PDB file of C-alpha atoms in Angstrom:
ATOM      1  CA  MET G 395     -67.975   3.629  82.949  1.00 52.00           C
ATOM      2  CA  LEU G 396     -65.359   1.691  81.212  1.00 51.00           C
ATOM      3  CA  HIS G 397     -65.647   1.317  77.507  1.00 54.00           C
ATOM      4  CA  PRO G 398     -64.095  -1.623  75.722  1.00 53.00           C
ATOM      5  CA  THR G 399     -60.967  -0.781  73.831  1.00 53.00           C
ATOM      6  CA  ARG G 400     -61.662  -0.601  70.127  1.00 54.00           C
ATOM      7  CA  ARG G 401     -59.060  -2.452  68.171  1.00 54.00           C
ATOM      8  CA  THR G 402     -58.267  -1.424  64.688  1.00 52.00           C
ATOM      9  CA  ALA G 403     -57.753  -4.288  62.253  1.00 53.00           C
ATOM     10  CA  ARG G 404     -54.225  -4.359  60.934  1.00 56.00           C
ATOM     11  CA  ALA G 405     -53.817  -4.579  57.241  1.00 55.00           C
ATOM     12  CA  HIS G 406     -51.655  -7.490  56.225  1.00 55.00           C
ATOM     13  CA  PRO G 407     -49.334  -7.016  53.278  1.00 56.00           C
ATOM     14  CA  PRO G 408     -50.161  -9.159  50.288  1.00 56.00           C
ATOM     15  CA  HIS G 409     -48.407 -12.490  50.258  1.00 55.00           C
ATOM     16  CA  ARG G 410     -45.389 -12.502  48.040  1.00 56.00           C
ATOM     17  CA  HIS G 411     -44.373 -15.651  46.300  1.00 54.00           C
ATOM     18  CA  ALA G 412     -40.684 -16.360  46.356  1.00 54.00           C
ATOM     19  CA  GLN G 413     -39.129 -15.694  42.990  1.00 56.00           C
ATOM     20  CA  PRO G 414     -37.115 -18.569  41.562  1.00 54.00           C
ATOM     21  CA  LYS G 415     -33.428 -17.908  41.474  1.00 56.00           C
ATOM     22  CA  PRO G 416     -32.012 -17.457  38.018  1.00 50.00           C
ATOM     23  CA  THR G 417     -29.880 -20.305  36.777  1.00 55.00           C
ATOM     24  CA  MET G 418     -27.213 -20.697  34.138  1.00 53.00           C
ATOM     25  CA  LYS G 419     -29.127 -23.422  32.259  1.00 52.00           C
ATOM     26  CA  PRO G 420     -31.230 -21.147  29.990  1.00 50.00           C
ATOM     27  CA  LEU G 421     -28.160 -19.091  29.125  1.00 48.00           C
ATOM     28  CA  LEU G 422     -26.100 -22.160  28.314  1.00 47.00           C
ATOM     29  CA  LEU G 423     -28.878 -23.644  26.184  1.00 48.00           C
ATOM     30  CA  THR G 424     -29.178 -20.392  24.256  1.00 46.00           C
ATOM     31  CA  PHE G 425     -25.425 -20.246  23.732  1.00 46.00           C
ATOM     32  CA  LEU G 426     -25.167 -23.868  22.573  1.00 46.00           C
ATOM     33  CA  SER G 427     -28.115 -23.421  20.208  1.00 46.00           C
ATOM     34  CA  ALA G 428     -26.443 -20.391  18.665  1.00 44.00           C
ATOM     35  CA  VAL G 429     -23.199 -22.315  18.196  1.00 45.00           C
ATOM     36  CA  THR G 430     -25.046 -25.226  16.548  1.00 45.00           C
ATOM     37  CA  LEU G 431     -26.934 -22.944  14.175  1.00 41.00           C
ATOM     38  CA  ALA G 432     -23.748 -21.097  13.248  1.00 44.00           C
ATOM     39  CA  ALA G 433     -21.935 -24.362  12.491  1.00 43.00           C
ATOM     40  CA  SER G 434     -24.741 -25.762  10.340  1.00 42.00           C
ATOM     41  CA  ALA G 435     -25.074 -22.484   8.452  1.00 42.00           C
ATOM     42  CA  HIS G 436     -21.454 -22.781   7.257  1.00 60.00           C
ATOM     43  CA  ALA G 437     -21.573 -26.437   6.186  1.00 73.00           C
ATOM     44  CA  THR G 438     -20.123 -26.896   2.708  1.00 91.00           C
ATOM     45  CA  VAL G 439     -18.259 -29.448   0.576  1.00 90.00           C
ATOM     46  CA  ILE G 440     -14.902 -30.196   2.193  1.00 92.00           C
ATOM     47  CA  LEU G 441     -13.951 -33.250   0.119  1.00 89.00           C
ATOM     48  CA  GLU G 442     -15.269 -34.739  -3.121  1.00 82.00           C
ATOM     49  CA  TRP G 443     -14.380 -36.660  -6.263  1.00 76.00           C
ATOM     50  CA  ASN G 444     -16.056 -35.629  -9.493  1.00 64.00           C
ATOM     51  CA  THR G 445     -14.451 -38.036 -11.961  1.00 56.00           C
ATOM     52  CA  ILE G 446     -12.878 -41.447 -11.435  1.00 55.00           C
ATOM     53  CA  ASN G 447     -10.767 -43.351 -13.950  1.00 51.00           C
ATOM     54  CA  GLY G 448     -12.941 -45.292 -16.404  1.00 46.00           C
ATOM     55  CA  ASP G 449     -11.627 -48.834 -16.050  1.00 43.00           C
ATOM     56  CA  GLY G 450     -10.567 -48.675 -12.412  1.00 44.00           C
ATOM     57  CA  THR G 451      -7.021 -49.866 -13.134  1.00 43.00           C
ATOM     58  CA  ASN G 452      -5.205 -47.440 -10.831  1.00 43.00           C
ATOM     59  CA  ASN G 453      -4.766 -48.282  -7.164  1.00 41.00           C
ATOM     60  CA  ALA G 454      -5.193 -44.730  -5.863  1.00 42.00           C
ATOM     61  CA  TYR G 455      -7.342 -41.791  -6.854  1.00 45.00           C
ATOM     62  CA  ALA G 456      -6.624 -38.327  -5.555  1.00 43.00           C
ATOM     63  CA  ALA G 457      -8.640 -35.186  -5.228  1.00 42.00           C
ATOM     64  CA  ILE G 458      -7.664 -31.961  -6.988  1.00 35.00           C
ATOM     65  CA  GLY G 459      -4.073 -30.725  -6.782  1.00 32.00           C
ATOM     66  CA  ILE G 460      -2.381 -34.081  -6.243  1.00 31.00           C
ATOM     67  CA  ALA G 461       0.175 -35.311  -8.775  1.00 31.00           C
ATOM     68  CA  GLY G 462      -0.831 -38.417 -10.700  1.00 32.00           C
ATOM     69  CA  ASN G 463      -4.530 -37.973 -10.074  1.00 36.00           C
ATOM     70  CA  ASN G 464      -5.379 -39.471 -13.471  1.00 36.00           C
ATOM     71  CA  GLY G 465      -7.711 -36.630 -14.377  1.00 34.00           C
ATOM     72  CA  ALA G 466      -9.718 -36.658 -11.159  1.00 46.00           C
ATOM     73  CA  VAL G 467     -11.364 -33.307 -10.507  1.00 43.00           C
ATOM     74  CA  GLY G 468     -12.558 -32.639  -6.999  1.00 66.00           C
ATOM     75  CA  THR G 469     -12.211 -30.633  -3.813  1.00 78.00           C
ATOM     76  CA  VAL G 470     -10.020 -30.842  -0.723  1.00 85.00           C
ATOM     77  CA  ASN G 471     -10.469 -28.228   1.984  1.00 89.00           C
ATOM     78  CA  SER G 472      -7.276 -26.258   2.610  1.00 89.00           C
ATOM     79  CA  GLY G 473      -7.443 -27.118   6.318  1.00 93.00           C
ATOM     80  CA  LEU G 474      -6.982 -30.843   5.584  1.00 92.00           C
ATOM     81  CA  GLU G 475      -3.839 -32.816   4.761  1.00 89.00           C
ATOM     82  CA  ALA G 476      -4.380 -33.345   1.022  1.00 81.00           C
ATOM     83  CA  SER G 477      -2.218 -36.448   0.580  1.00 77.00           C
ATOM     84  CA  SER G 478      -4.165 -38.299   3.300  1.00 84.00           C
ATOM     85  CA  ALA G 479      -7.396 -37.640   1.404  1.00 83.00           C
ATOM     86  CA  ASN G 480      -6.365 -39.822  -1.551  1.00 76.00           C
ATOM     87  CA  LEU G 481      -9.024 -42.375  -2.405  1.00 75.00           C
ATOM     88  CA  THR G 482      -7.428 -45.835  -2.166  1.00 78.00           C
ATOM     89  CA  ARG G 483      -8.687 -49.408  -2.505  1.00 79.00           C
ATOM     90  CA  GLY G 484      -8.386 -52.357  -0.141  1.00 84.00           C
ATOM     91  CA  ILE G 485      -6.294 -55.336  -1.250  1.00 83.00           C
ATOM     92  CA  GLY G 486      -9.458 -57.353  -1.872  1.00 81.00           C
ATOM     93  CA  PHE G 487     -10.949 -54.700  -4.134  1.00 79.00           C
ATOM     94  CA  GLY G 488      -9.042 -55.327  -7.358  1.00 70.00           C
ATOM     95  CA  SER G 489      -9.466 -53.418 -10.616  1.00 65.00           C
ATOM     96  CA  SER G 490     -11.830 -54.727 -13.277  1.00 62.00           C
ATOM     97  CA  GLY G 491     -10.014 -53.703 -16.453  1.00 57.00           C
ATOM     98  CA  PHE G 492     -13.307 -53.030 -18.227  1.00 55.00           C
ATOM     99  CA  ALA G 493     -12.874 -49.833 -20.253  1.00 48.00           C
ATOM    100  CA  TRP G 494     -16.592 -49.344 -20.936  1.00 44.00           C
ATOM    101  CA  SER G 495     -17.174 -48.001 -17.428  1.00 47.00           C
ATOM    102  CA  VAL G 496     -17.385 -44.226 -17.813  1.00 44.00           C
ATOM    103  CA  ASN G 497     -17.110 -42.952 -14.268  1.00 50.00           C
ATOM    104  CA  ARG G 498     -16.633 -45.659 -11.717  1.00 58.00           C
ATOM    105  CA  LEU G 499     -14.159 -47.444  -9.496  1.00 60.00           C
ATOM    106  CA  ASN G 500     -14.723 -51.154 -10.079  1.00 56.00           C
ATOM    107  CA  THR G 501     -13.756 -54.255  -8.246  1.00 58.00           C
ATOM    108  CA  GLN G 502     -12.737 -57.348 -10.169  1.00 54.00           C
ATOM    109  CA  ASN G 503     -15.479 -59.297 -11.893  1.00 56.00           C
ATOM    110  CA  GLY G 504     -16.355 -61.814  -9.180  1.00 66.00           C
ATOM    111  CA  ALA G 505     -18.993 -62.951  -6.717  1.00 68.00           C
ATOM    112  CA  ALA G 506     -20.139 -60.189  -4.374  1.00 73.00           C
ATOM    113  CA  LEU G 507     -19.733 -61.083  -0.712  1.00 85.00           C
ATOM    114  CA  ALA G 508     -22.923 -61.716   1.220  1.00 88.00           C
ATOM    115  CA  ASN G 509     -22.585 -59.260   4.107  1.00 93.00           C
ATOM    116  CA  LEU G 510     -20.490 -56.562   5.783  1.00 95.00           C
ATOM    117  CA  THR G 511     -18.549 -59.019   7.952  1.00 95.00           C
ATOM    118  CA  ALA G 512     -17.380 -60.934   4.867  1.00 92.00           C
ATOM    119  CA  ALA G 513     -16.493 -57.711   3.016  1.00 92.00           C
ATOM    120  CA  ILE G 514     -14.392 -56.507   5.967  1.00 95.00           C
ATOM    121  CA  SER G 515     -12.616 -59.853   6.188  1.00 94.00           C
ATOM    122  CA  ASP G 516     -11.798 -59.730   2.457  1.00 90.00           C
ATOM    123  CA  ASN G 517     -10.813 -56.010   2.442  1.00 91.00           C
ATOM    124  CA  GLN G 518     -13.338 -55.089  -0.257  1.00 88.00           C
ATOM    125  CA  TYR G 519     -13.430 -51.332   0.204  1.00 89.00           C
ATOM    126  CA  VAL G 520     -12.351 -47.931  -1.021  1.00 85.00           C
ATOM    127  CA  GLY G 521     -11.249 -45.431   1.591  1.00 87.00           C
ATOM    128  CA  PHE G 522      -9.544 -42.194   2.580  1.00 88.00           C
ATOM    129  CA  THR G 523      -8.416 -40.331   5.705  1.00 92.00           C
ATOM    130  CA  LEU G 524      -9.456 -36.925   6.999  1.00 94.00           C
ATOM    131  CA  ASP G 525      -6.407 -35.469   8.734  1.00 95.00           C
ATOM    132  CA  PRO G 526      -6.845 -31.840   9.850  1.00 96.00           C
ATOM    133  CA  LEU G 527      -3.756 -29.651   9.775  1.00 96.00           C
ATOM    134  CA  ALA G 528      -2.307 -28.320  13.045  1.00 97.00           C
ATOM    135  CA  GLY G 529      -4.726 -25.889  14.663  1.00 97.00           C
ATOM    136  CA  GLN G 530      -7.683 -27.060  12.530  1.00 98.00           C
ATOM    137  CA  GLN G 531     -10.775 -29.133  13.343  1.00 98.00           C
ATOM    138  CA  PHE G 532     -13.537 -30.647  11.212  1.00 98.00           C
ATOM    139  CA  SER G 533     -17.267 -31.155  11.744  1.00 98.00           C
ATOM    140  CA  LEU G 534     -19.258 -33.319   9.314  1.00 98.00           C
ATOM    141  CA  SER G 535     -22.897 -32.901   8.325  1.00 98.00           C
ATOM    142  CA  SER G 536     -23.477 -35.418   5.494  1.00 98.00           C
ATOM    143  CA  ALA G 537     -21.914 -37.786   2.956  1.00 97.00           C
ATOM    144  CA  SER G 538     -23.273 -38.587  -0.520  1.00 95.00           C
ATOM    145  CA  PHE G 539     -22.016 -41.250  -2.935  1.00 91.00           C
ATOM    146  CA  TYR G 540     -22.969 -43.502  -5.875  1.00 87.00           C
ATOM    147  CA  VAL G 541     -23.034 -47.290  -5.612  1.00 88.00           C
ATOM    148  CA  HIS G 542     -23.123 -49.281  -8.847  1.00 81.00           C
ATOM    149  CA  SER G 543     -23.388 -52.957  -9.785  1.00 82.00           C
ATOM    150  CA  GLN G 544     -24.578 -54.999 -12.730  1.00 79.00           C
ATOM    151  CA  SER G 545     -27.628 -56.133 -10.753  1.00 80.00           C
ATOM    152  CA  ASN G 546     -29.695 -54.570  -7.997  1.00 84.00           C
ATOM    153  CA  GLY G 547     -29.051 -55.276  -4.336  1.00 88.00           C
ATOM    154  CA  VAL G 548     -25.351 -54.426  -3.859  1.00 89.00           C
ATOM    155  CA  ALA G 549     -24.763 -52.055  -0.935  1.00 93.00           C
ATOM    156  CA  GLY G 550     -21.944 -49.697  -0.059  1.00 94.00           C
ATOM    157  CA  GLU G 551     -21.625 -49.132   3.701  1.00 98.00           C
ATOM    158  CA  LEU G 552     -19.610 -46.193   5.061  1.00 98.00           C
ATOM    159  CA  LEU G 553     -17.583 -46.832   8.228  1.00 99.00           C
ATOM    160  CA  PHE G 554     -15.099 -44.701  10.168  1.00 99.00           C
ATOM    161  CA  SER G 555     -12.337 -45.383  12.685  1.00 98.00           C
ATOM    162  CA  THR G 556      -9.692 -43.451  14.608  1.00 97.00           C
ATOM    163  CA  ASN G 557      -7.541 -46.479  15.510  1.00 97.00           C
ATOM    164  CA  GLY G 558      -6.697 -48.116  12.199  1.00 94.00           C
ATOM    165  CA  PHE G 559      -9.961 -50.100  12.155  1.00 96.00           C
ATOM    166  CA  SER G 560      -9.211 -52.064  15.293  1.00 95.00           C
ATOM    167  CA  SER G 561     -12.744 -50.873  15.987  1.00 97.00           C
ATOM    168  CA  TYR G 562     -15.159 -48.938  13.811  1.00 98.00           C
ATOM    169  CA  THR G 563     -18.558 -47.227  13.629  1.00 98.00           C
ATOM    170  CA  SER G 564     -21.050 -47.572  10.778  1.00 98.00           C
ATOM    171  CA  LEU G 565     -22.502 -44.359   9.353  1.00 99.00           C
ATOM    172  CA  GLY G 566     -25.104 -46.083   7.164  1.00 98.00           C
ATOM    173  CA  SER G 567     -25.326 -47.601   3.700  1.00 98.00           C
ATOM    174  CA  VAL G 568     -26.537 -46.949   0.149  1.00 96.00           C
ATOM    175  CA  THR G 569     -28.039 -49.872  -1.815  1.00 94.00           C
ATOM    176  CA  ASN G 570     -28.106 -49.900  -5.610  1.00 91.00           C
ATOM    177  CA  SER G 571     -31.624 -50.260  -7.000  1.00 90.00           C
ATOM    178  CA  ASN G 572     -30.891 -48.986 -10.515  1.00 86.00           C
ATOM    179  CA  GLY G 573     -28.644 -51.653 -12.010  1.00 78.00           C
ATOM    180  CA  MET G 574     -25.939 -50.317 -14.316  1.00 74.00           C
ATOM    181  CA  GLY G 575     -27.116 -46.746 -13.749  1.00 74.00           C
ATOM    182  CA  GLY G 576     -26.079 -46.777 -10.113  1.00 81.00           C
ATOM    183  CA  THR G 577     -27.846 -45.307  -7.096  1.00 89.00           C
ATOM    184  CA  THR G 578     -26.853 -42.272  -5.061  1.00 91.00           C
ATOM    185  CA  GLY G 579     -27.706 -41.744  -1.404  1.00 94.00           C
ATOM    186  CA  THR G 580     -27.030 -39.216   1.346  1.00 97.00           C
ATOM    187  CA  LEU G 581     -26.156 -40.116   4.940  1.00 98.00           C
ATOM    188  CA  ASP G 582     -26.782 -37.709   7.837  1.00 98.00           C
ATOM    189  CA  LEU G 583     -23.634 -37.444   9.988  1.00 98.00           C
ATOM    190  CA  THR G 584     -24.728 -34.746  12.440  1.00 98.00           C
ATOM    191  CA  GLY G 585     -25.618 -37.266  15.154  1.00 97.00           C
ATOM    192  CA  PHE G 586     -22.077 -38.696  15.432  1.00 98.00           C
ATOM    193  CA  SER G 587     -20.286 -36.738  18.171  1.00 98.00           C
ATOM    194  CA  ALA G 588     -16.870 -38.158  17.232  1.00 98.00           C
ATOM    195  CA  LEU G 589     -17.169 -36.386  13.858  1.00 98.00           C
ATOM    196  CA  GLN G 590     -17.910 -32.966  15.345  1.00 98.00           C
ATOM    197  CA  SER G 591     -15.103 -30.522  16.271  1.00 97.00           C
ATOM    198  CA  SER G 592     -12.576 -33.321  15.722  1.00 98.00           C
ATOM    199  CA  THR G 593      -8.818 -32.800  15.503  1.00 98.00           C
ATOM    200  CA  ALA G 594      -8.043 -36.523  15.117  1.00 98.00           C
ATOM    201  CA  ALA G 595      -6.976 -38.231  11.902  1.00 97.00           C
ATOM    202  CA  THR G 596     -10.060 -40.261  10.961  1.00 98.00           C
ATOM    203  CA  GLU G 597     -10.163 -43.054   8.387  1.00 97.00           C
ATOM    204  CA  PHE G 598     -13.284 -43.708   6.305  1.00 96.00           C
ATOM    205  CA  ARG G 599     -14.026 -46.825   4.234  1.00 96.00           C
ATOM    206  CA  ILE G 600     -16.902 -47.816   1.952  1.00 94.00           C
ATOM    207  CA  TYR G 601     -17.337 -51.607   1.951  1.00 94.00           C
ATOM    208  CA  PHE G 602     -19.317 -53.316  -0.838  1.00 90.00           C
ATOM    209  CA  TYR G 603     -21.416 -56.445  -0.314  1.00 91.00           C
ATOM    210  CA  GLY G 604     -24.766 -58.122  -1.060  1.00 87.00           C
ATOM    211  CA  ASN G 605     -26.297 -59.993  -4.004  1.00 76.00           C
ATOM    212  CA  SER G 606     -23.939 -62.913  -4.515  1.00 67.00           C
ATOM    213  CA  ALA G 607     -24.106 -62.717  -8.316  1.00 66.00           C
ATOM    214  CA  TRP G 608     -20.879 -62.790 -10.337  1.00 74.00           C
ATOM    215  CA  GLU G 609     -20.672 -59.129 -11.296  1.00 72.00           C
ATOM    216  CA  LEU G 610     -18.886 -55.797 -11.267  1.00 74.00           C
ATOM    217  CA  ARG G 611     -19.575 -53.498  -8.342  1.00 79.00           C
ATOM    218  CA  GLY G 612     -18.079 -50.391  -6.824  1.00 80.00           C
ATOM    219  CA  LEU G 613     -18.215 -46.631  -6.429  1.00 79.00           C
ATOM    220  CA  GLY G 614     -19.603 -44.489  -9.239  1.00 74.00           C
ATOM    221  CA  ALA G 615     -22.127 -44.805 -12.045  1.00 64.00           C
ATOM    222  CA  ASN G 616     -22.256 -45.919 -15.675  1.00 59.00           C
ATOM    223  CA  ALA G 617     -22.512 -42.313 -16.832  1.00 60.00           C
ATOM    224  CA  ASP G 618     -20.803 -39.002 -16.207  1.00 59.00           C
ATOM    225  CA  LEU G 619     -22.737 -38.349 -13.001  1.00 59.00           C
ATOM    226  CA  THR G 620     -20.861 -36.075 -10.608  1.00 66.00           C
ATOM    227  CA  PRO G 621     -19.799 -36.014  -7.909  1.00 75.00           C
ATOM    228  CA  VAL G 622     -19.420 -39.723  -7.229  1.00 78.00           C
ATOM    229  CA  PHE G 623     -18.504 -38.979  -3.606  1.00 85.00           C
ATOM    230  CA  SER G 624     -19.080 -35.813  -1.578  1.00 89.00           C
ATOM    231  CA  LEU G 625     -18.393 -35.067   2.087  1.00 93.00           C
ATOM    232  CA  ASN G 626     -20.058 -32.000   3.582  1.00 95.00           C
ATOM    233  CA  GLY G 627     -19.285 -30.084   6.750  1.00 97.00           C
ATOM    234  CA  SER G 628     -16.819 -27.446   7.899  1.00 96.00           C
ATOM    235  CA  VAL G 629     -13.116 -27.102   8.688  1.00 96.00           C
ATOM    236  CA  THR G 630     -12.350 -24.320  11.156  1.00 96.00           C
ATOM    237  CA  ALA G 631      -9.590 -23.090  13.445  1.00 96.00           C
ATOM    238  CA  VAL G 632      -9.533 -24.656  16.911  1.00 96.00           C
ATOM    239  CA  PRO G 633     -10.773 -21.970  19.369  1.00 91.00           C
ATOM    240  CA  GLU G 634      -8.124 -20.528  21.669  1.00 83.00           C
ATOM    241  CA  PRO G 635      -8.567 -21.478  25.367  1.00 75.00           C
ATOM    242  CA  SER G 636      -8.850 -17.787  26.279  1.00 60.00           C
ATOM    243  CA  THR G 637     -11.871 -17.473  23.991  1.00 53.00           C
ATOM    244  CA  GLY G 638     -13.728 -20.162  25.901  1.00 53.00           C
ATOM    245  CA  LEU G 639     -12.894 -18.537  29.245  1.00 54.00           C
ATOM    246  CA  LEU G 640     -14.187 -15.179  28.028  1.00 56.00           C
ATOM    247  CA  LEU G 641     -17.459 -16.778  26.926  1.00 60.00           C
ATOM    248  CA  VAL G 642     -17.944 -18.475  30.303  1.00 59.00           C
ATOM    249  CA  GLY G 643     -17.045 -15.266  32.117  1.00 59.00           C
ATOM    250  CA  GLY G 644     -19.570 -13.315  30.084  1.00 62.00           C
ATOM    251  CA  LEU G 645     -22.321 -15.806  30.902  1.00 62.00           C
ATOM    252  CA  LEU G 646     -21.508 -15.675  34.630  1.00 63.00           C
ATOM    253  CA  PHE G 647     -21.499 -11.864  34.622  1.00 60.00           C
ATOM    254  CA  SER G 648     -24.876 -11.804  32.877  1.00 65.00           C
ATOM    255  CA  ALA G 649     -26.343 -14.218  35.439  1.00 60.00           C
ATOM    256  CA  MET G 650     -25.036 -12.148  38.381  1.00 62.00           C
ATOM    257  CA  ARG G 651     -26.582  -8.979  36.970  1.00 63.00           C
ATOM    258  CA  ARG G 652     -29.971 -10.696  36.656  1.00 61.00           C
ATOM    259  CA  ARG G 653     -30.016 -11.998  40.270  1.00 57.00           C
ATOM    260  CA  PRO G 654     -30.631  -8.656  42.194  1.00 54.00           C
ATOM    261  CA  ASN G 655     -33.376  -7.609  39.768  1.00 53.00           C
ATOM    262  CA  ALA G 656     -35.269 -10.866  40.327  1.00 47.00           C
ATOM    263  CA  ALA G 657     -34.997 -10.601  44.149  1.00 47.00           C
ATOM    264  CA  ALA G 658     -36.361  -7.046  44.184  1.00 48.00           C
ATOM    265  CA  VAL G 659     -39.728  -8.011  42.638  1.00 47.00           C
TER     266      VAL G 659
END
């Protein structure tokens, strides 16, 4: 008598889900985050003016260490060309001649222009240039400065350019709301990519406008408030090309080592 063949059920191995292949993206994000944190941790004052001539009669004001600085005390980072950092005035921003101003750079006593376009056209500004020395680069985090006027409503707007102001970018403005006492404000510069890891000579100007009253206006305050202008960030050596290649190579090697381990799970 024939008996039916008994078949033994075969055990099927548990289904294995395919493991995603490792990518470079997490490693690159981690690396870039570390670089950003390291840069911000070393941000410091790289340029500032603590005292400006009382009556604003000089045409140029220099930071510390420059001959003829008329008593100005300030800071210039050693990685910057010091002579380029002199604070100068536009041809439309004449001196006031009023000696009662303690710590300010005045324009002549006249009607303030209505807006930025008019101030640019009339050259009503004070400015300076950041010019890193060979092999150096700068990254900016913030700028702080005082704006003063006899009445409220006058603004100082900070612009920068790398082509002699054929074109420019606004970094923001500070508006005086404290009359003769002046108003200080801080502008965040971290979001401007052109001001990060830059090796280019970059010109900055503060234009003054608003409140069409016949009055003094300018940079500073009617008291010994310091600094009247401060630029924060870092000046560092430009990384050697070989350093960048080593970093990329290290990331690739790390990714290759992770790949077999992930496939074996």
